[in-house]
Short mmCIF file of C-alpha atoms and ligand atoms in Angstrom, two decimals:
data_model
loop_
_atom_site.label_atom_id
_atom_site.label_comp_id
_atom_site.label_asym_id
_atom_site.label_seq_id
_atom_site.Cartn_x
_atom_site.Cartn_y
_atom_site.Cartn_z
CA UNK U 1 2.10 17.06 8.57
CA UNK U 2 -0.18 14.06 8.74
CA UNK U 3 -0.09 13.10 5.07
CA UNK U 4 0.65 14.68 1.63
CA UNK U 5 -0.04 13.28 -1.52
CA UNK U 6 2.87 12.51 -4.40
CA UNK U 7 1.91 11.72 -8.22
CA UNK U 8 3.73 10.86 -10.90
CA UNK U 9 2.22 10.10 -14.21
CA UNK U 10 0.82 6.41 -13.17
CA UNK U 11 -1.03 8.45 -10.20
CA UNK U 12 -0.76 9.21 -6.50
CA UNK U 13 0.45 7.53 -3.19
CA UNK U 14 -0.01 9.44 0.45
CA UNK U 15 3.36 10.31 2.56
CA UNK U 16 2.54 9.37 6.10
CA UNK U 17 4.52 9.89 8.72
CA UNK U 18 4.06 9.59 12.46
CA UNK U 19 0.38 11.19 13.25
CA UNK U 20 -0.27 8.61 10.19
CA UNK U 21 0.80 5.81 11.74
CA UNK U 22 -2.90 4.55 12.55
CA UNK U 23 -3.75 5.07 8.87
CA UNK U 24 -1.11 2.31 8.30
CA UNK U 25 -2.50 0.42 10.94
CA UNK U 26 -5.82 0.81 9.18
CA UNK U 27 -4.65 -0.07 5.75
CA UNK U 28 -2.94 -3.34 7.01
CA UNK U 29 -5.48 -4.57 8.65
CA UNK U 30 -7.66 -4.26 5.76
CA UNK U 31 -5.41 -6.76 3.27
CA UNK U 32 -4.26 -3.35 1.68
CA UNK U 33 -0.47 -2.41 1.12
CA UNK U 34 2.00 0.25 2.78
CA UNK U 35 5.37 0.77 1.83
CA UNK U 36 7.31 0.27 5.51
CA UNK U 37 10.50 2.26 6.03
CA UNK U 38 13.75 0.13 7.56
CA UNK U 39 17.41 0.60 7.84
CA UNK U 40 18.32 -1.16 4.73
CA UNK U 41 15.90 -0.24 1.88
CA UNK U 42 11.77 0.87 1.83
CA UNK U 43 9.63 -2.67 1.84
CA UNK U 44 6.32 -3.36 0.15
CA UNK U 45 4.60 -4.20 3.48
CA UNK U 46 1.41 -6.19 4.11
CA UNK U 47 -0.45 -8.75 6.56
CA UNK U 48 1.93 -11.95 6.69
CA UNK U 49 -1.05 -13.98 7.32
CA UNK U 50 -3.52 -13.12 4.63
CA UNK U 51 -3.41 -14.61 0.60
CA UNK U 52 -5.03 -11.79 0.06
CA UNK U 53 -3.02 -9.03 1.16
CA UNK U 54 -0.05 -11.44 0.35
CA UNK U 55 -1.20 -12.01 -3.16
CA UNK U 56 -1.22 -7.83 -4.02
CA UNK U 57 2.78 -7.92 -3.24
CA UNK U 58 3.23 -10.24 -5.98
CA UNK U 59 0.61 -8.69 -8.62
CA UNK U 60 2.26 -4.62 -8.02
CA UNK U 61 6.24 -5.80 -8.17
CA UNK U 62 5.69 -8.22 -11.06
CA UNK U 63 7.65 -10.80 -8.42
CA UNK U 64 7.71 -14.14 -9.79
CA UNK U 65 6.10 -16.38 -7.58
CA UNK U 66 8.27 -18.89 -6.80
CA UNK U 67 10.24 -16.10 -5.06
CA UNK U 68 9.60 -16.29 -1.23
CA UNK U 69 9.25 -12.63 1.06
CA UNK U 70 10.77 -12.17 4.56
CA UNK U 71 8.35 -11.55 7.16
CA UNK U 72 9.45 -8.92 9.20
CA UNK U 73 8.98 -9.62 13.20
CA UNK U 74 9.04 -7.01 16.34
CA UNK U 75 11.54 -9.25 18.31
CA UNK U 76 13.07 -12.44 18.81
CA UNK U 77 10.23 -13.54 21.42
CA UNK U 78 7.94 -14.06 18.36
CA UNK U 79 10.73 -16.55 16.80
CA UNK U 80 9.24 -19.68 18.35
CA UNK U 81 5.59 -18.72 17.35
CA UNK U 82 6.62 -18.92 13.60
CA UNK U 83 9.43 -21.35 13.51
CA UNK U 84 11.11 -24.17 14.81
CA UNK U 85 14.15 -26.16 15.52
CA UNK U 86 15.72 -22.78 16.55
CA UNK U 87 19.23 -23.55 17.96
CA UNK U 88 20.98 -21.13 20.70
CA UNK U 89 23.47 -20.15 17.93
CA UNK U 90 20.29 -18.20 16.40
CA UNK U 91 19.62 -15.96 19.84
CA UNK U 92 23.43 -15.58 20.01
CA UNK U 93 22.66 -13.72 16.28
CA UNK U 94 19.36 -12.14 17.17
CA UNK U 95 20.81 -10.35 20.69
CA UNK U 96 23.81 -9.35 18.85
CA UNK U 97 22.02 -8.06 15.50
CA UNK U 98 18.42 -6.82 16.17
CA UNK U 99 16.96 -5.16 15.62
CA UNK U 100 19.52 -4.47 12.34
CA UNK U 101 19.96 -5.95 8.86
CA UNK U 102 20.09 -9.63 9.53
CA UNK U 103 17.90 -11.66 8.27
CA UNK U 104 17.61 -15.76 9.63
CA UNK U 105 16.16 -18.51 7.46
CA UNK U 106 14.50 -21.01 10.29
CA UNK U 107 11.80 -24.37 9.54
CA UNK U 108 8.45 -22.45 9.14
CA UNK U 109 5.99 -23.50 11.69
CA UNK U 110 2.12 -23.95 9.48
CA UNK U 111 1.10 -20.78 10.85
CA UNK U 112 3.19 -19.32 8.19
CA UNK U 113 1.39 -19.44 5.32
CA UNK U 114 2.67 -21.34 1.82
CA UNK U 115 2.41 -18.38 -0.44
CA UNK U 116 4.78 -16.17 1.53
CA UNK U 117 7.34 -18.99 1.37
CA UNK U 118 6.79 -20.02 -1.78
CA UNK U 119 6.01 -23.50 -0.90
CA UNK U 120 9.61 -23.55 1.14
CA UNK U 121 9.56 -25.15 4.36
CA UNK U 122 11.69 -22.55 6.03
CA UNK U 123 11.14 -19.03 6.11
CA UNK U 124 12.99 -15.99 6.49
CA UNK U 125 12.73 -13.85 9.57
CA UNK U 126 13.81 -10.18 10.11
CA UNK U 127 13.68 -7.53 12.59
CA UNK U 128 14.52 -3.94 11.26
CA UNK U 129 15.67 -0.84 12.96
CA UNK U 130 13.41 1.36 11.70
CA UNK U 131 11.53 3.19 14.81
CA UNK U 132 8.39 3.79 12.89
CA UNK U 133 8.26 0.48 11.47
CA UNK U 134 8.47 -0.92 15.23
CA UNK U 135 5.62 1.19 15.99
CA UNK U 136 3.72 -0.39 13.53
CA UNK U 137 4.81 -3.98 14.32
CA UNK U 138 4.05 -3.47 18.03
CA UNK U 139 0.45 -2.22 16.61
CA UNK U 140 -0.22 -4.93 14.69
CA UNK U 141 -1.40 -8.93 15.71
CA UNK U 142 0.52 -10.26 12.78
CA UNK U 143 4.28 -9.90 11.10
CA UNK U 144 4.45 -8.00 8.20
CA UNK U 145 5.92 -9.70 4.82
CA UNK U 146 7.67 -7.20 2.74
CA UNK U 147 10.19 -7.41 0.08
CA UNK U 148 12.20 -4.33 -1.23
CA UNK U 149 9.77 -2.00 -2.33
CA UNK U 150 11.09 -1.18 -6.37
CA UNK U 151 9.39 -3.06 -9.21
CA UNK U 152 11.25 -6.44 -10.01
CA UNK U 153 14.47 -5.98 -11.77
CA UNK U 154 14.90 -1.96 -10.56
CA UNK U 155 17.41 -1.26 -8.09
CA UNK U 156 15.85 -1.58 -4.56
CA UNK U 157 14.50 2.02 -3.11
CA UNK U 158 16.14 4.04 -0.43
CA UNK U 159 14.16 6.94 -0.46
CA UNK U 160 10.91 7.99 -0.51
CA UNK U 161 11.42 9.95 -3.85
CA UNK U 162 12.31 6.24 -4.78
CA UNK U 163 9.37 4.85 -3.98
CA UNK U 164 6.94 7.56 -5.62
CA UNK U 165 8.72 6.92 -8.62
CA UNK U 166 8.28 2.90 -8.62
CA UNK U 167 4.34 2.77 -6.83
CA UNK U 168 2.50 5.54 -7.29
CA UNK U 169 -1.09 4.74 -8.31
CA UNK U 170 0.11 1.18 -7.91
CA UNK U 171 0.26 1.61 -3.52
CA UNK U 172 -2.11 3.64 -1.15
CA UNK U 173 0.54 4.77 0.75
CA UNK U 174 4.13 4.88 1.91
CA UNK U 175 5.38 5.64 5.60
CA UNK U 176 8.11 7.84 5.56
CA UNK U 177 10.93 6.96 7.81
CA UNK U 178 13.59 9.29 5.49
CA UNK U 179 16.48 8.12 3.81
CA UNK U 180 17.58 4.50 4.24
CA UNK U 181 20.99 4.35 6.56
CA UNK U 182 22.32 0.97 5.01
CA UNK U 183 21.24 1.36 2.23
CA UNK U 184 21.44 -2.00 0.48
CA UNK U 185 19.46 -4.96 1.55
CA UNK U 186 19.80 -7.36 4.74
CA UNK U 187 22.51 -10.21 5.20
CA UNK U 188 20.46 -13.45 4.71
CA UNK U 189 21.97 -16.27 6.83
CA UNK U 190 20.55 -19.73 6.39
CA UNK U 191 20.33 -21.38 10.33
CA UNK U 192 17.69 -24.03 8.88
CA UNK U 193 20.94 -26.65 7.92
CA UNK U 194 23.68 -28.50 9.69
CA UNK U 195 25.62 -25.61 9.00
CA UNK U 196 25.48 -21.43 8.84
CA UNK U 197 25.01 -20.56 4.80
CA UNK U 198 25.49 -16.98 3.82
CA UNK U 199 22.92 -16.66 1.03
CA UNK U 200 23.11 -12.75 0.43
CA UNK U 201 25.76 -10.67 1.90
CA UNK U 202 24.33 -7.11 3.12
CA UNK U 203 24.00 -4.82 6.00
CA UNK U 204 25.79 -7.35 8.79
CA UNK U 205 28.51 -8.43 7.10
CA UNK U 206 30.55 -11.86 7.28
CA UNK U 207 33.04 -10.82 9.25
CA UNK U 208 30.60 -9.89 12.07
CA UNK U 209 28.88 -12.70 11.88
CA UNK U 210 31.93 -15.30 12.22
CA UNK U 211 32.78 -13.55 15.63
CA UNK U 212 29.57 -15.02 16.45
CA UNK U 213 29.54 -18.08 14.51
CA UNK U 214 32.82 -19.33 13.28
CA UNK U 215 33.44 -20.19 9.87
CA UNK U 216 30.18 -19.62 7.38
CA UNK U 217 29.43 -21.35 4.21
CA UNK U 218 29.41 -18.91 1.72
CA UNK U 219 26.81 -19.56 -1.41
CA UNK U 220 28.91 -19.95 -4.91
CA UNK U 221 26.69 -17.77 -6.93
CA UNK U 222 27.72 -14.73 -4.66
CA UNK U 223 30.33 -13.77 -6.28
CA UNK U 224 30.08 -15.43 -9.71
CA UNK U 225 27.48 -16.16 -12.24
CA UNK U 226 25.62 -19.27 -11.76
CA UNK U 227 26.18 -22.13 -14.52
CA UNK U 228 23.70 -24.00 -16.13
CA UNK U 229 21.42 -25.82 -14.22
CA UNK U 230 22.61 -24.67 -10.86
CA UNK U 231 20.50 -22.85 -8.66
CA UNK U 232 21.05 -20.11 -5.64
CA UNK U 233 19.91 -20.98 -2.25
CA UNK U 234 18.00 -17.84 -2.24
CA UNK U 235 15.46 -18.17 -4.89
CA UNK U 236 15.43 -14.33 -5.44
CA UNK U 237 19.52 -14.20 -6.01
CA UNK U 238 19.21 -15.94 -9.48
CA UNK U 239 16.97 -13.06 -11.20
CA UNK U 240 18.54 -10.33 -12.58
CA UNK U 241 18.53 -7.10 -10.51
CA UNK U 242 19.13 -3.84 -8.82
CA UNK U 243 19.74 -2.50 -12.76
CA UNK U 244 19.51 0.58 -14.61
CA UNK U 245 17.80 -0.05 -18.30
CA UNK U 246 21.33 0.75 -19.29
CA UNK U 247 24.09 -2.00 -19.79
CA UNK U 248 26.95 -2.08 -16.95
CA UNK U 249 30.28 -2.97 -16.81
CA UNK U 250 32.14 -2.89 -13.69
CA UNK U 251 36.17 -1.94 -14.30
CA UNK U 252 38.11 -3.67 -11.80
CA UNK U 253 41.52 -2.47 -10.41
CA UNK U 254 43.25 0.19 -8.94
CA UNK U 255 40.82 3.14 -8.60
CA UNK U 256 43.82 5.71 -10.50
CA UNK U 257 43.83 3.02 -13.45
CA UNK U 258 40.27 2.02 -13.52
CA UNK U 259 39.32 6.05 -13.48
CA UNK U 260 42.21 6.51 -16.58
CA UNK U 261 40.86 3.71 -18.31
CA UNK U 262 37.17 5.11 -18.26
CA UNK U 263 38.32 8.22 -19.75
CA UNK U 264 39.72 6.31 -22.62
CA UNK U 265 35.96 4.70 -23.58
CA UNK U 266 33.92 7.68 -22.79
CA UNK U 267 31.44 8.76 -25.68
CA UNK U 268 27.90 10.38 -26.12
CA UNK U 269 25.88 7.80 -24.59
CA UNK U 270 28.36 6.20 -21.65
CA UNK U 271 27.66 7.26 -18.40
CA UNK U 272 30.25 6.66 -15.57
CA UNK U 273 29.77 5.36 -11.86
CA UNK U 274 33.18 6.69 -9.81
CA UNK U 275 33.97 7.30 -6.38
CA UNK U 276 34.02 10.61 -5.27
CA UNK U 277 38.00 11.40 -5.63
CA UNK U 278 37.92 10.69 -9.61
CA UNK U 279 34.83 12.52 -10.56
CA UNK U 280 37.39 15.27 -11.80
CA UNK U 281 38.36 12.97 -14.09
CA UNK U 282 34.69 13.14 -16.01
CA UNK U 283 34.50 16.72 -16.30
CA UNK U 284 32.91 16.54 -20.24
CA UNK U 285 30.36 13.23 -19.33
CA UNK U 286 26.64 14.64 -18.34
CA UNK U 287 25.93 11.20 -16.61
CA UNK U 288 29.10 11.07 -14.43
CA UNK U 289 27.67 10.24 -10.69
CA UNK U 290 29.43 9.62 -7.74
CA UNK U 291 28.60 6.40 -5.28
CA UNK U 292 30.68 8.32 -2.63
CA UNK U 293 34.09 8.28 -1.53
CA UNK U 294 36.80 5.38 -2.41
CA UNK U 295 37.52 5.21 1.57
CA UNK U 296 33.59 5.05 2.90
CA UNK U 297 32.24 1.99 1.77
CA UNK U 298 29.10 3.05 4.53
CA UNK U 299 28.59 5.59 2.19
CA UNK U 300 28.81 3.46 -1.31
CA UNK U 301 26.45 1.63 0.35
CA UNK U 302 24.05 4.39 0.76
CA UNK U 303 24.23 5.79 -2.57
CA UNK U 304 24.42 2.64 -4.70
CA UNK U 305 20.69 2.32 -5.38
CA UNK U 306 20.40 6.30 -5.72
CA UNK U 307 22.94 6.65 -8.38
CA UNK U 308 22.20 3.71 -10.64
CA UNK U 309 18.55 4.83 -10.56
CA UNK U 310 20.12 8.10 -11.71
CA UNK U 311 21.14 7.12 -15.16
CA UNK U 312 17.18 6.05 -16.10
CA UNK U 313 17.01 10.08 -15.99
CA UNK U 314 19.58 10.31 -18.86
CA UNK U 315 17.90 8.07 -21.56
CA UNK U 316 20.83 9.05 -24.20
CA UNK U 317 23.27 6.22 -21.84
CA UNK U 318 22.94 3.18 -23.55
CA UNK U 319 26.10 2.37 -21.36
CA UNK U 320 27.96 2.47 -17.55
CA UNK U 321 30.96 2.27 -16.81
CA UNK U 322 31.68 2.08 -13.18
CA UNK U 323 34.59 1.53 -10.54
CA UNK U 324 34.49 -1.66 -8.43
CA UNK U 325 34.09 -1.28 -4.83
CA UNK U 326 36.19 -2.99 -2.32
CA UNK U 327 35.20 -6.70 -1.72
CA UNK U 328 35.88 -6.62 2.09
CA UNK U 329 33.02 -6.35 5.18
CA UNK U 330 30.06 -3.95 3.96
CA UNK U 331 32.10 -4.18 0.50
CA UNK U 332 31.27 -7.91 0.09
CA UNK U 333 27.25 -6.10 -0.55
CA UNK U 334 27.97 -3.62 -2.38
CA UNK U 335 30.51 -5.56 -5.25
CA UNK U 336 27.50 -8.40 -5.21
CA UNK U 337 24.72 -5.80 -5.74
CA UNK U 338 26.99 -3.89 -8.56
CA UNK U 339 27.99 -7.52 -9.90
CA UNK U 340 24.56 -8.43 -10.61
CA UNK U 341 23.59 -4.51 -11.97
CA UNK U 342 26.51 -5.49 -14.66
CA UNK U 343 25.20 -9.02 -14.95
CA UNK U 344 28.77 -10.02 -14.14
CA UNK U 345 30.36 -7.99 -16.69
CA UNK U 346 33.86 -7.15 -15.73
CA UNK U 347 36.50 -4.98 -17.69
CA UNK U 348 40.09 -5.66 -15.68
CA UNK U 349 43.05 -3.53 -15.95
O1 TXA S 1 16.65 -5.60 3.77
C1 TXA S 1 15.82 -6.40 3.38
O2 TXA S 1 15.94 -7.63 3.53
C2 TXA S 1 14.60 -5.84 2.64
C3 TXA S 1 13.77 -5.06 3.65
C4 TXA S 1 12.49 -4.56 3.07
O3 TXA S 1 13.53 -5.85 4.77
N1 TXA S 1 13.84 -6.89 2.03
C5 TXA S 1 14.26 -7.56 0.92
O4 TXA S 1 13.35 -8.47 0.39
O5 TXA S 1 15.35 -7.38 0.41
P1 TXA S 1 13.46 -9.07 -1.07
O6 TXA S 1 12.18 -9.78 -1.27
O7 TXA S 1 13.84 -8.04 -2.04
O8 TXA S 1 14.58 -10.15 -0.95
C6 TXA S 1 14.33 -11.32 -0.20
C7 TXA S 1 15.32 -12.39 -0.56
C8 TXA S 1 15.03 -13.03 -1.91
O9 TXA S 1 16.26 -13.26 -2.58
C9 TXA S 1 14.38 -14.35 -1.51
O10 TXA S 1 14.56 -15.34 -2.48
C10 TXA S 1 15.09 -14.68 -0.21
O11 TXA S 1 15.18 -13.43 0.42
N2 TXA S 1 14.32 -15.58 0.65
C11 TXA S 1 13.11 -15.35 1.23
N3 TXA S 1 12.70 -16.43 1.92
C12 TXA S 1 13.67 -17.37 1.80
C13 TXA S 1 13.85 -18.70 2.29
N4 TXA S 1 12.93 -19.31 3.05
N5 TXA S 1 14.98 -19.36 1.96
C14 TXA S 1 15.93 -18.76 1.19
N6 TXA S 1 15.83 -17.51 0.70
C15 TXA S 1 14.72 -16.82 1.00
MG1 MG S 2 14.53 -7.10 -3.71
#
């Protein structure tokens, strides 16, 4: 196959895969977009270096503009062409973690452009581990911004069936690298200050990165909601996100308890997020999914995204009720990404 069309009712986008590589080529060179495969989650790719191609990111996700993109790089030899003041503690990161889902904010050199950083003066760098999408980068004379390719506010997209559903008519096409291994988005680490900040927990996870590093400043509004007037370091943590149209409210506790607890609210229009082991529990509920099992928090990562787009298929839920993840190493993600589905909306038992 060299391309096949998708449609949904908004209109078309082209799968490419490999023998369509130098249609992407094609398309970014011309300003226009491709969705980019990576480890972590699909990205709405184009030409770092153009307001043009820049600009169309922000007009088909509805992103707010003062929300800045990472620019995704082949390797850590093109650090010092787009930023400076890079300390050895950043290549310490960079041999360890690329390509892989770490992302580095670094001082922008000018040759990155305002509107990618949103007027910032540091910018946030990222190699991904994505074969295809390294074929593309090593065909290409400039870095490719891309944020999560979803619409703002839906759950990031791990799949290509993800992305039809989000950009058809809206995209020209989409390179398909399969399903996303992470699954949820890149660790952002903030190297720009006196200090290491963790800004968004996510593929790398703390504990890795404090072998490397020591002790890391972790940003407050991780893991609770921010008060008035404060803001998160990462200007894209304070919207809200990664949410099903439905309301959710994550039930914290011991997964027996939290599973018998659900069973006591369960209705007509609740739908329930479980782990694997307790979906017997949920035999009557049509919108009972499973984010994998209670021991695999690889796999809750995976299937996040997948399942809470799931219950947008089941209009009749006006309501989730779903079991909370671990908090520890990939676990730190996947509670922050729930956390923010639910709007920090916690039922504890
Ligand atoms: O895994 C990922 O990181 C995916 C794939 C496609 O690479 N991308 C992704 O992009 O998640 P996006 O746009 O959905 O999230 C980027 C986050 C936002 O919260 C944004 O505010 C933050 O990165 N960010 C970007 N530049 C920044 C900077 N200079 N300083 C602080 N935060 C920054
Ligand atoms: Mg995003």
């Amino acid at each position: 196959m060299m391309s096949e069309t998708r449609h949904n009712q908004y209109g078309s986008i082209r799968i490419l895969d490999l023998p369509g590589l130098e249609e992407a080529v094609r398309l970014l060179q011309s300003d226009q977009l491709v969705v980019i495969p990576t480890e972590t989650v699909y990205g709405l790719g184009a030409n770092a270096l153009s307001k043009a191609a820049v600009e169309k990111i922000f007009q088909v996700k509805h992103r707010p503009m003062d929300n800045p993109l990472i620019v995704h790089l082949r390797s850590d030899s093109d650090l010092e062409r787009y930023c400076e003041d890079i300390s050895p503690q950043v290549y310490d990161l960079t041999k360890r973690f690329w390509p892989g889902p770490l992302t580095i904010v670094l001082k922008r050199r000018a040759i990155i452009p305002n509107f990618v950083t949103a007027g910032l003066d540091t910018v946030a760098v990222r190699c991904p581990d994505s074969p295809l999408t390294q074929m593309l980068l090593e065909r290409l004379e400039f870095p490719i911004a891309a944020p999560s390719a979803n619409l703002s506010g839906r759950p990031s997209t791990t799949t290509v069936a993800h992305v039809v559903e989000d950009l058809s008519g809206k995209v020209p096409a989409v390179l398909d690298g399969g399903d996303c291994t992470v699954g949820v988005e890149s660790t952002i680490l903030d190297m720009s200050l006196e200090r290491p900040v963790l800004l968004r927990p996510g593929g790398v996870t703390l504990e890795e990165l404090e072998s490397v590093l020591g002790e890391i400043l972790v940003d407050p509004s991780l893991t609770r909601p921010l008060g008035k007037g404060e803001q998160p370091k990462a200007p894209g943590m304070k919207y809200r996100h990664y949410a099903p149209k439905a309301e959710v409210v994550v039930v914290r506790g011991d997964a027996f308890k939290t599973a018998d607890y659900i069973r006591t609210v369960l209705g007509e229009t609740i739908g329930v997020l479980c782990f694997e082991e307790y979906l017997s529990f949920f035999p009557e509920c049509p919108a009972a999914f499973s984010m994998g099992s209670e021991h695999s928090v690889r796999e809750q990562a995976q299937l996040l995204f997948d399942r809470l787009r799931e219950f947008d298929h089941h209009p009749e839920i006006t309501r989730v009720y779903a079991q909370s993840p671990v908090s520890e190493g990939l676990g730190l993600a996947v509670t922050n990404r729930l956390n923010k589905a639910a709007g920090f909306r916690f039922v504890d038992v």
